[in-house]
Each structure stands twice: as C-alpha cells, then as structure tokens.
Amino acid sequence: MEKDAGGSIVYFLSIPQAYKNDLARIRQWTNLKAGFDENIIWIRDLNYQQVYSTEVRSIPFATAYYEKGNQLYLLDRKLPERNVPGLLWTPIDRALPVKLPSLNHNYFGIHDTISITMVPSDRETDAVAMIVSLDVLSHYIENAPAVRLEKIRWAVLGSNQAFLLGTPLLPIPGTTVWSRKDLLFPTGYDFELHSVSDVIQKKINPGRDSWILWDTDNSYQLISKESLVPLSRSSFRVTITNPLQQS
C-alpha cells in the first residue's frame, strides 16, 4: 500500500492474549484504544509511524492491518482480510493497567527483580544535553562567542568527558541525550518497559537532586545537579586546573 503521507489511514494491531505483557512497549501512546475479542487483543488508531516502529515490530505474533471502508487489510495487501471487529474500545492505558513488580536492579535492596533494558526506539525526542570529550570542548570554547555558551551548564564526567546541559546544543561532535523527568537517555534509545521510569526515579533519586544518565549497556551514573556550573572559558579552565572543585 502507499505511504500514508496525510495521516488519514487508521491502522489496527491484533495480538494473542498470551503476549499481553508485550503491549507495555506501546502503552504510553495515548492515542491508542484497545478491545478484547476472546483470545485476541485488538489495538486501533495507530498512525503510520507507530505501526512501522521498532516498538510494534518487536511485539511477538502481532499482526498489523489498515482500515478501508470498515474492512481490514493486511499491510501491503489489496484484498480485505476481515471486517473491523465490533468491540468496546477503551483507551489503552485504562484497558491495560500497569501492575508493577518490586524492582531490584542490583541497587534497590528489595526482593523481586525485573530486567531494566535499553532498546532502540523510533520515538521522536528533543535532545536537551550532550556528552563530549574534554579535548573537543576545550578546542571549541577557546574561540566560541559567549552567547553560544550562556545557556549551557556543565560538569566533568570521568577523566576525559564533559556533560553539557542546555539548548541550543553546541555545534560539536558528541553523544546527545533526551530526558524524561530526571532520567537521561541516549538519543534513539529508551527503556523497553517505559512504565518503570517513575519507580526507578523514586528508588535511585528520591530527592530529585541528581540527573540519572543511562548508557546503552543498561548502566547508569548520577550527576549531581549542584555540580553543574555555567559554561565559560574561565569555568572550564578553573575546573580542568582544579578537577576536585566539582566533586
């Protein structure tokens, strides 16, 4: 079928009840509605980007359809497969309420465990920070106009990297990150189970006095908000000369 450039086509998804938990990866899309038909869960109102997203493609045994004239067609097929099911449609977050287990990511000190996994995500996000090498940052700020630095706050990461928070981002190579509350993720990645974000926030950072910077290998580090200082040539020189100042 042709690409739905105008966003006028409605897409559906069917999945066996046995794989209900896998729908957690799309539960945050509040435009979706769910209906139940014996052993099948139906999801409707997906748009083009959603139906072809990594989140949907990774759901086991999911079947995607597009609607035309109250009939459902398999993607890339021109003959109808079945009629739109006559179900009671409920917003997905109400139809599939989250029941969170207790968490233990080797940090929480409680009994039950779940796997906290970073996965590629097609979700569009705005970068709010970046990680760059100190050498690259040093070279840039020596000749950068002050106006390009004034909205950036920064801190040293490890022995050779800097964390830069603020937009617009500096025009230098680095790893960009986006935020959900105080959680920071590499651009293009997110938790496989989005619904654990609030629980992780409360367990790791109950006082909300730090940023939690996640890496693609599922590890994280805390960046104290108080450690961030305005970026300038002078603050960079002082920090590099006296690295313990930011500890």
GROMACS .gro file of N, CA, C and O in nm, residues 178-246:
model
  276
  178TRP      N    1   1.829   1.277   2.569
  178TRP     CA    2   1.699   1.337   2.594
  178TRP      C    3   1.654   1.300   2.734
  178TRP      O    4   1.713   1.214   2.799
  179SER      N    5   1.551   1.366   2.782
  179SER     CA    6   1.512   1.347   2.923
  179SER      C    7   1.367   1.307   2.939
  179SER      O    8   1.281   1.345   2.859
  180ARG      N    9   1.343   1.225   3.042
  180ARG     CA   10   1.209   1.201   3.095
  180ARG      C   11   1.221   1.227   3.245
  180ARG      O   12   1.279   1.150   3.317
  181LYS      N   13   1.166   1.343   3.286
  181LYS     CA   14   1.189   1.391   3.422
  181LYS      C   15   1.339   1.400   3.446
  181LYS      O   16   1.410   1.467   3.373
  182ASP      N   17   1.393   1.330   3.548
  182ASP     CA   18   1.536   1.339   3.577
  182ASP      C   19   1.614   1.224   3.517
  182ASP      O   20   1.733   1.206   3.548
  183LEU      N   21   1.551   1.144   3.432
  183LEU     CA   22   1.620   1.036   3.363
  183LEU      C   23   1.672   1.087   3.230
  183LEU      O   24   1.599   1.154   3.156
  184LEU      N   25   1.795   1.055   3.196
  184LEU     CA   26   1.856   1.097   3.070
  184LEU      C   27   1.891   0.973   2.989
  184LEU      O   28   1.954   0.879   3.040
  185PHE      N   29   1.852   0.972   2.860
  185PHE     CA   30   1.874   0.858   2.773
  185PHE      C   31   1.950   0.901   2.647
  185PHE      O   32   1.927   1.011   2.595
  186PRO      N   33   2.037   0.814   2.593
  186PRO     CA   34   2.098   0.845   2.463
  186PRO      C   35   1.988   0.860   2.357
  186PRO      O   36   1.890   0.786   2.357
  187THR      N   37   2.005   0.958   2.270
  187THR     CA   38   1.906   0.978   2.163
  187THR      C   39   1.889   0.849   2.083
  187THR      O   40   1.986   0.784   2.045
  188GLY      N   41   1.763   0.812   2.060
  188GLY     CA   42   1.734   0.689   1.986
  188GLY      C   43   1.718   0.566   2.073
  188GLY      O   44   1.698   0.456   2.021
  189TYR      N   45   1.724   0.584   2.208
  189TYR     CA   46   1.708   0.471   2.300
  189TYR      C   47   1.608   0.507   2.409
  189TYR      O   48   1.585   0.623   2.441
  190ASP      N   49   1.549   0.402   2.468
  190ASP     CA   50   1.457   0.418   2.579
  190ASP      C   51   1.451   0.286   2.655
  190ASP      O   52   1.500   0.183   2.607
  191PHE      N   53   1.387   0.287   2.773
  191PHE     CA   54   1.362   0.161   2.843
  191PHE      C   55   1.268   0.075   2.760
  191PHE      O   56   1.174   0.125   2.697
  192GLU      N   57   1.291  -0.054   2.760
  192GLU     CA   58   1.198  -0.145   2.694
  192GLU      C   59   1.061  -0.137   2.760
  192GLU      O   60   0.958  -0.140   2.693
  193LEU      N   61   1.059  -0.124   2.892
  193LEU     CA   62   0.935  -0.111   2.967
  193LEU      C   63   0.926   0.032   3.020
  193LEU      O   64   0.984   0.066   3.122
  194HIS      N   65   0.855   0.118   2.945
  194HIS     CA   66   0.850   0.260   2.978
  194HIS      C   67   0.791   0.285   3.117
  194HIS      O   68   0.829   0.380   3.185
  195SER      N   69   0.701   0.198   3.158
  195SER     CA   70   0.624   0.224   3.280
  195SER      C   71   0.706   0.214   3.408
  195SER      O   72   0.658   0.252   3.514
  196VAL      N   73   0.831   0.165   3.399
  196VAL     CA   74   0.912   0.156   3.520
  196VAL      C   75   0.984   0.287   3.551
  196VAL      O   76   1.049   0.299   3.655
  197SER      N   77   0.972   0.387   3.464
  197SER     CA   78   1.050   0.510   3.480
  197SER      C   79   1.028   0.577   3.614
  197SER      O   80   1.124   0.615   3.683
  198ASP      N   81   0.902   0.593   3.654
  198ASP     CA   82   0.873   0.663   3.780
  198ASP      C   83   0.926   0.586   3.900
  198ASP      O   84   0.975   0.646   3.996
  199VAL      N   85   0.916   0.453   3.896
  199VAL     CA   86   0.964   0.371   4.007
  199VAL      C   87   1.116   0.381   4.016
  199VAL      O   88   1.173   0.396   4.126
  200ILE      N   89   1.184   0.376   3.902
  200ILE     CA   90   1.330   0.388   3.902
  200ILE      C   91   1.371   0.524   3.957
  200ILE      O   92   1.465   0.536   4.036
  201GLN      N   93   1.301   0.628   3.913
  201GLN     CA   94   1.330   0.763   3.961
  201GLN      C   95   1.323   0.769   4.114
  201GLN      O   96   1.412   0.823   4.180
  202LYS      N   97   1.216   0.714   4.171
  202LYS     CA   98   1.197   0.721   4.316
  202LYS      C   99   1.298   0.637   4.392
  202LYS      O  100   1.341   0.674   4.502
  203LYS      N  101   1.340   0.524   4.335
  203LYS     CA  102   1.432   0.435   4.405
  203LYS      C  103   1.575   0.487   4.400
  203LYS      O  104   1.648   0.481   4.498
  204ILE      N  105   1.617   0.536   4.283
  204ILE     CA  106   1.756   0.578   4.266
  204ILE      C  107   1.777   0.721   4.311
  204ILE      O  108   1.882   0.755   4.367
  205ASN      N  109   1.679   0.806   4.287
  205ASN     CA  110   1.697   0.950   4.306
  205ASN      C  111   1.577   1.011   4.379
  205ASN      O  112   1.508   1.097   4.326
  206PRO      N  113   1.548   0.964   4.502
  206PRO     CA  114   1.425   1.007   4.570
  206PRO      C  115   1.419   1.157   4.597
  206PRO      O  116   1.311   1.216   4.599
  207GLY      N  117   1.534   1.219   4.616
  207GLY     CA  118   1.535   1.363   4.643
  207GLY      C  119   1.536   1.448   4.519
  207GLY      O  120   1.529   1.572   4.527
  208ARG      N  121   1.544   1.384   4.402
  208ARG     CA  122   1.548   1.452   4.272
  208ARG      C  123   1.657   1.559   4.269
  208ARG      O  124   1.640   1.664   4.209
  209ASP      N  125   1.769   1.528   4.333
  209ASP     CA  126   1.880   1.623   4.336
  209ASP      C  127   1.990   1.586   4.236
  209ASP      O  128   2.096   1.649   4.233
  210SER      N  129   1.964   1.484   4.154
  210SER     CA  130   2.063   1.440   4.055
  210SER      C  131   1.995   1.408   3.923
  210SER      O  132   1.874   1.380   3.917
  211TRP      N  133   2.074   1.413   3.817
  211TRP     CA  134   2.033   1.356   3.689
  211TRP      C  135   2.080   1.212   3.686
  211TRP      O  136   2.189   1.180   3.733
  212ILE      N  137   1.998   1.121   3.630
  212ILE     CA  138   2.035   0.980   3.616
  212ILE      C  139   2.066   0.956   3.469
  212ILE      O  140   1.976   0.951   3.385
  213LEU      N  141   2.193   0.945   3.436
  213LEU     CA  142   2.238   0.932   3.297
  213LEU      C  143   2.256   0.785   3.263
  213LEU      O  144   2.344   0.717   3.317
  214TRP      N  145   2.173   0.733   3.172
  214TRP     CA  146   2.177   0.593   3.132
  214TRP      C  147   2.262   0.574   3.008
  214TRP      O  148   2.267   0.660   2.921
  215ASP      N  149   2.326   0.458   2.999
  215ASP     CA  150   2.404   0.421   2.881
  215ASP      C  151   2.334   0.305   2.812
  215ASP      O  152   2.246   0.240   2.871
  216THR      N  153   2.374   0.278   2.689
  216THR     CA  154   2.308   0.172   2.611
  216THR      C  155   2.336   0.033   2.666
  216THR      O  156   2.270  -0.063   2.627
  217ASP      N  157   2.436   0.020   2.755
  217ASP     CA  158   2.465  -0.111   2.814
  217ASP      C  159   2.386  -0.135   2.943
  217ASP      O  160   2.416  -0.226   3.019
  218ASN      N  161   2.284  -0.051   2.968
  218ASN     CA  162   2.193  -0.061   3.083
  218ASN      C  163   2.255  -0.013   3.214
  218ASN      O  164   2.194  -0.028   3.320
  219SER      N  165   2.374   0.046   3.208
  219SER     CA  166   2.435   0.104   3.327
  219SER      C  167   2.394   0.250   3.340
  219SER      O  168   2.342   0.310   3.245
  220TYR      N  169   2.416   0.308   3.459
  220TYR     CA  170   2.383   0.448   3.477
  220TYR      C  171   2.484   0.513   3.571
  220TYR      O  172   2.559   0.447   3.642
  221GLN      N  173   2.486   0.646   3.569
  221GLN     CA  174   2.563   0.722   3.666
  221GLN      C  175   2.482   0.844   3.708
  221GLN      O  176   2.399   0.894   3.631
  222LEU      N  177   2.504   0.888   3.830
  222LEU     CA  178   2.434   1.004   3.884
  222LEU      C  179   2.519   1.129   3.863
  222LEU      O  180   2.640   1.128   3.886
  223ILE      N  181   2.454   1.237   3.820
  223ILE     CA  182   2.519   1.367   3.806
  223ILE      C  183   2.447   1.464   3.898
  223ILE      O  184   2.330   1.497   3.876
  224SER      N  185   2.514   1.505   4.003
  224SER     CA  186   2.453   1.598   4.098
  224SER      C  187   2.417   1.728   4.028
  224SER      O  188   2.498   1.786   3.955
  225LYS      N  189   2.293   1.774   4.048
  225LYS     CA  190   2.252   1.899   3.986
  225LYS      C  191   2.333   2.017   4.039
  225LYS      O  192   2.356   2.114   3.967
  226GLU      N  193   2.378   2.007   4.164
  226GLU     CA  194   2.457   2.115   4.222
  226GLU      C  195   2.597   2.123   4.161
  226GLU      O  196   2.664   2.226   4.171
  227SER      N  197   2.641   2.014   4.095
  227SER     CA  198   2.775   2.014   4.037
  227SER      C  199   2.780   2.089   3.904
  227SER      O  200   2.889   2.121   3.855
  228LEU      N  201   2.664   2.117   3.846
  228LEU     CA  202   2.661   2.185   3.717
  228LEU      C  203   2.686   2.334   3.735
  228LEU      O  204   2.624   2.399   3.819
  229VAL      N  205   2.776   2.387   3.654
  229VAL     CA  206   2.808   2.530   3.660
  229VAL      C  207   2.793   2.589   3.521
  229VAL      O  208   2.799   2.517   3.421
  230PRO      N  209   2.773   2.722   3.512
  230PRO     CA  210   2.763   2.786   3.379
  230PRO      C  211   2.891   2.763   3.299
  230PRO      O  212   3.002   2.774   3.353
  231LEU      N  213   2.875   2.732   3.172
  231LEU     CA  214   2.990   2.707   3.086
  231LEU      C  215   3.050   2.839   3.039
  231LEU      O  216   2.980   2.926   2.986
  232SER      N  217   3.178   2.852   3.058
  232SER     CA  218   3.253   2.969   3.011
  232SER      C  219   3.398   2.928   2.998
  232SER      O  220   3.439   2.823   3.049
  233ARG      N  221   3.478   3.011   2.933
  233ARG     CA  222   3.620   2.981   2.923
  233ARG      C  223   3.684   2.975   3.062
  233ARG      O  224   3.767   2.889   3.091
  234SER      N  225   3.642   3.068   3.148
  234SER     CA  226   3.702   3.070   3.281
  234SER      C  227   3.662   2.949   3.364
  234SER      O  228   3.746   2.889   3.433
  235SER      N  229   3.533   2.910   3.361
  235SER     CA  230   3.491   2.794   3.441
  235SER      C  231   3.556   2.666   3.389
  235SER      O  232   3.588   2.575   3.467
  236PHE      N  233   3.578   2.658   3.259
  236PHE     CA  234   3.645   2.540   3.202
  236PHE      C  235   3.789   2.533   3.250
  236PHE      O  236   3.836   2.429   3.296
  237ARG      N  237   3.859   2.647   3.242
  237ARG     CA  238   4.000   2.648   3.283
  237ARG      C  239   4.015   2.616   3.432
  237ARG      O  240   4.103   2.540   3.472
  238VAL      N  241   3.930   2.677   3.516
  238VAL     CA  242   3.938   2.653   3.659
  238VAL      C  243   3.911   2.507   3.691
  238VAL      O  244   3.980   2.446   3.774
  239THR      N  245   3.810   2.448   3.627
  239THR     CA  246   3.773   2.309   3.654
  239THR      C  247   3.883   2.213   3.610
  239THR      O  248   3.915   2.117   3.682
  240ILE      N  249   3.941   2.236   3.492
  240ILE     CA  250   4.045   2.147   3.444
  240ILE      C  251   4.172   2.160   3.530
  240ILE      O  252   4.241   2.063   3.558
  241THR      N  253   4.198   2.281   3.576
  241THR     CA  254   4.315   2.304   3.661
  241THR      C  255   4.295   2.246   3.800
  241THR      O  256   4.388   2.191   3.861
  242ASN      N  257   4.169   2.254   3.850
  242ASN     CA  258   4.135   2.205   3.984
  242ASN      C  259   4.020   2.106   3.973
  242ASN      O  260   3.906   2.140   4.006
  243PRO      N  261   4.043   1.986   3.924
  243PRO     CA  262   3.935   1.890   3.899
  243PRO      C  263   3.853   1.854   4.020
  243PRO      O  264   3.738   1.814   4.009
  244LEU      N  265   3.908   1.867   4.142
  244LEU     CA  266   3.834   1.829   4.261
  244LEU      C  267   3.725   1.930   4.294
  244LEU      O  268   3.639   1.904   4.377
  245GLN      N  269   3.728   2.046   4.225
  245GLN     CA  270   3.630   2.150   4.256
  245GLN      C  271   3.488   2.103   4.229
  245GLN      O  272   3.394   2.149   4.292
  246GLN      N  273   3.468   2.012   4.135
  246GLN     CA  274   3.334   1.965   4.100
  246GLN      C  275   3.299   1.836   4.169
  246GLN      O  276   3.195   1.777   4.143
   0.00000   0.00000   0.00000
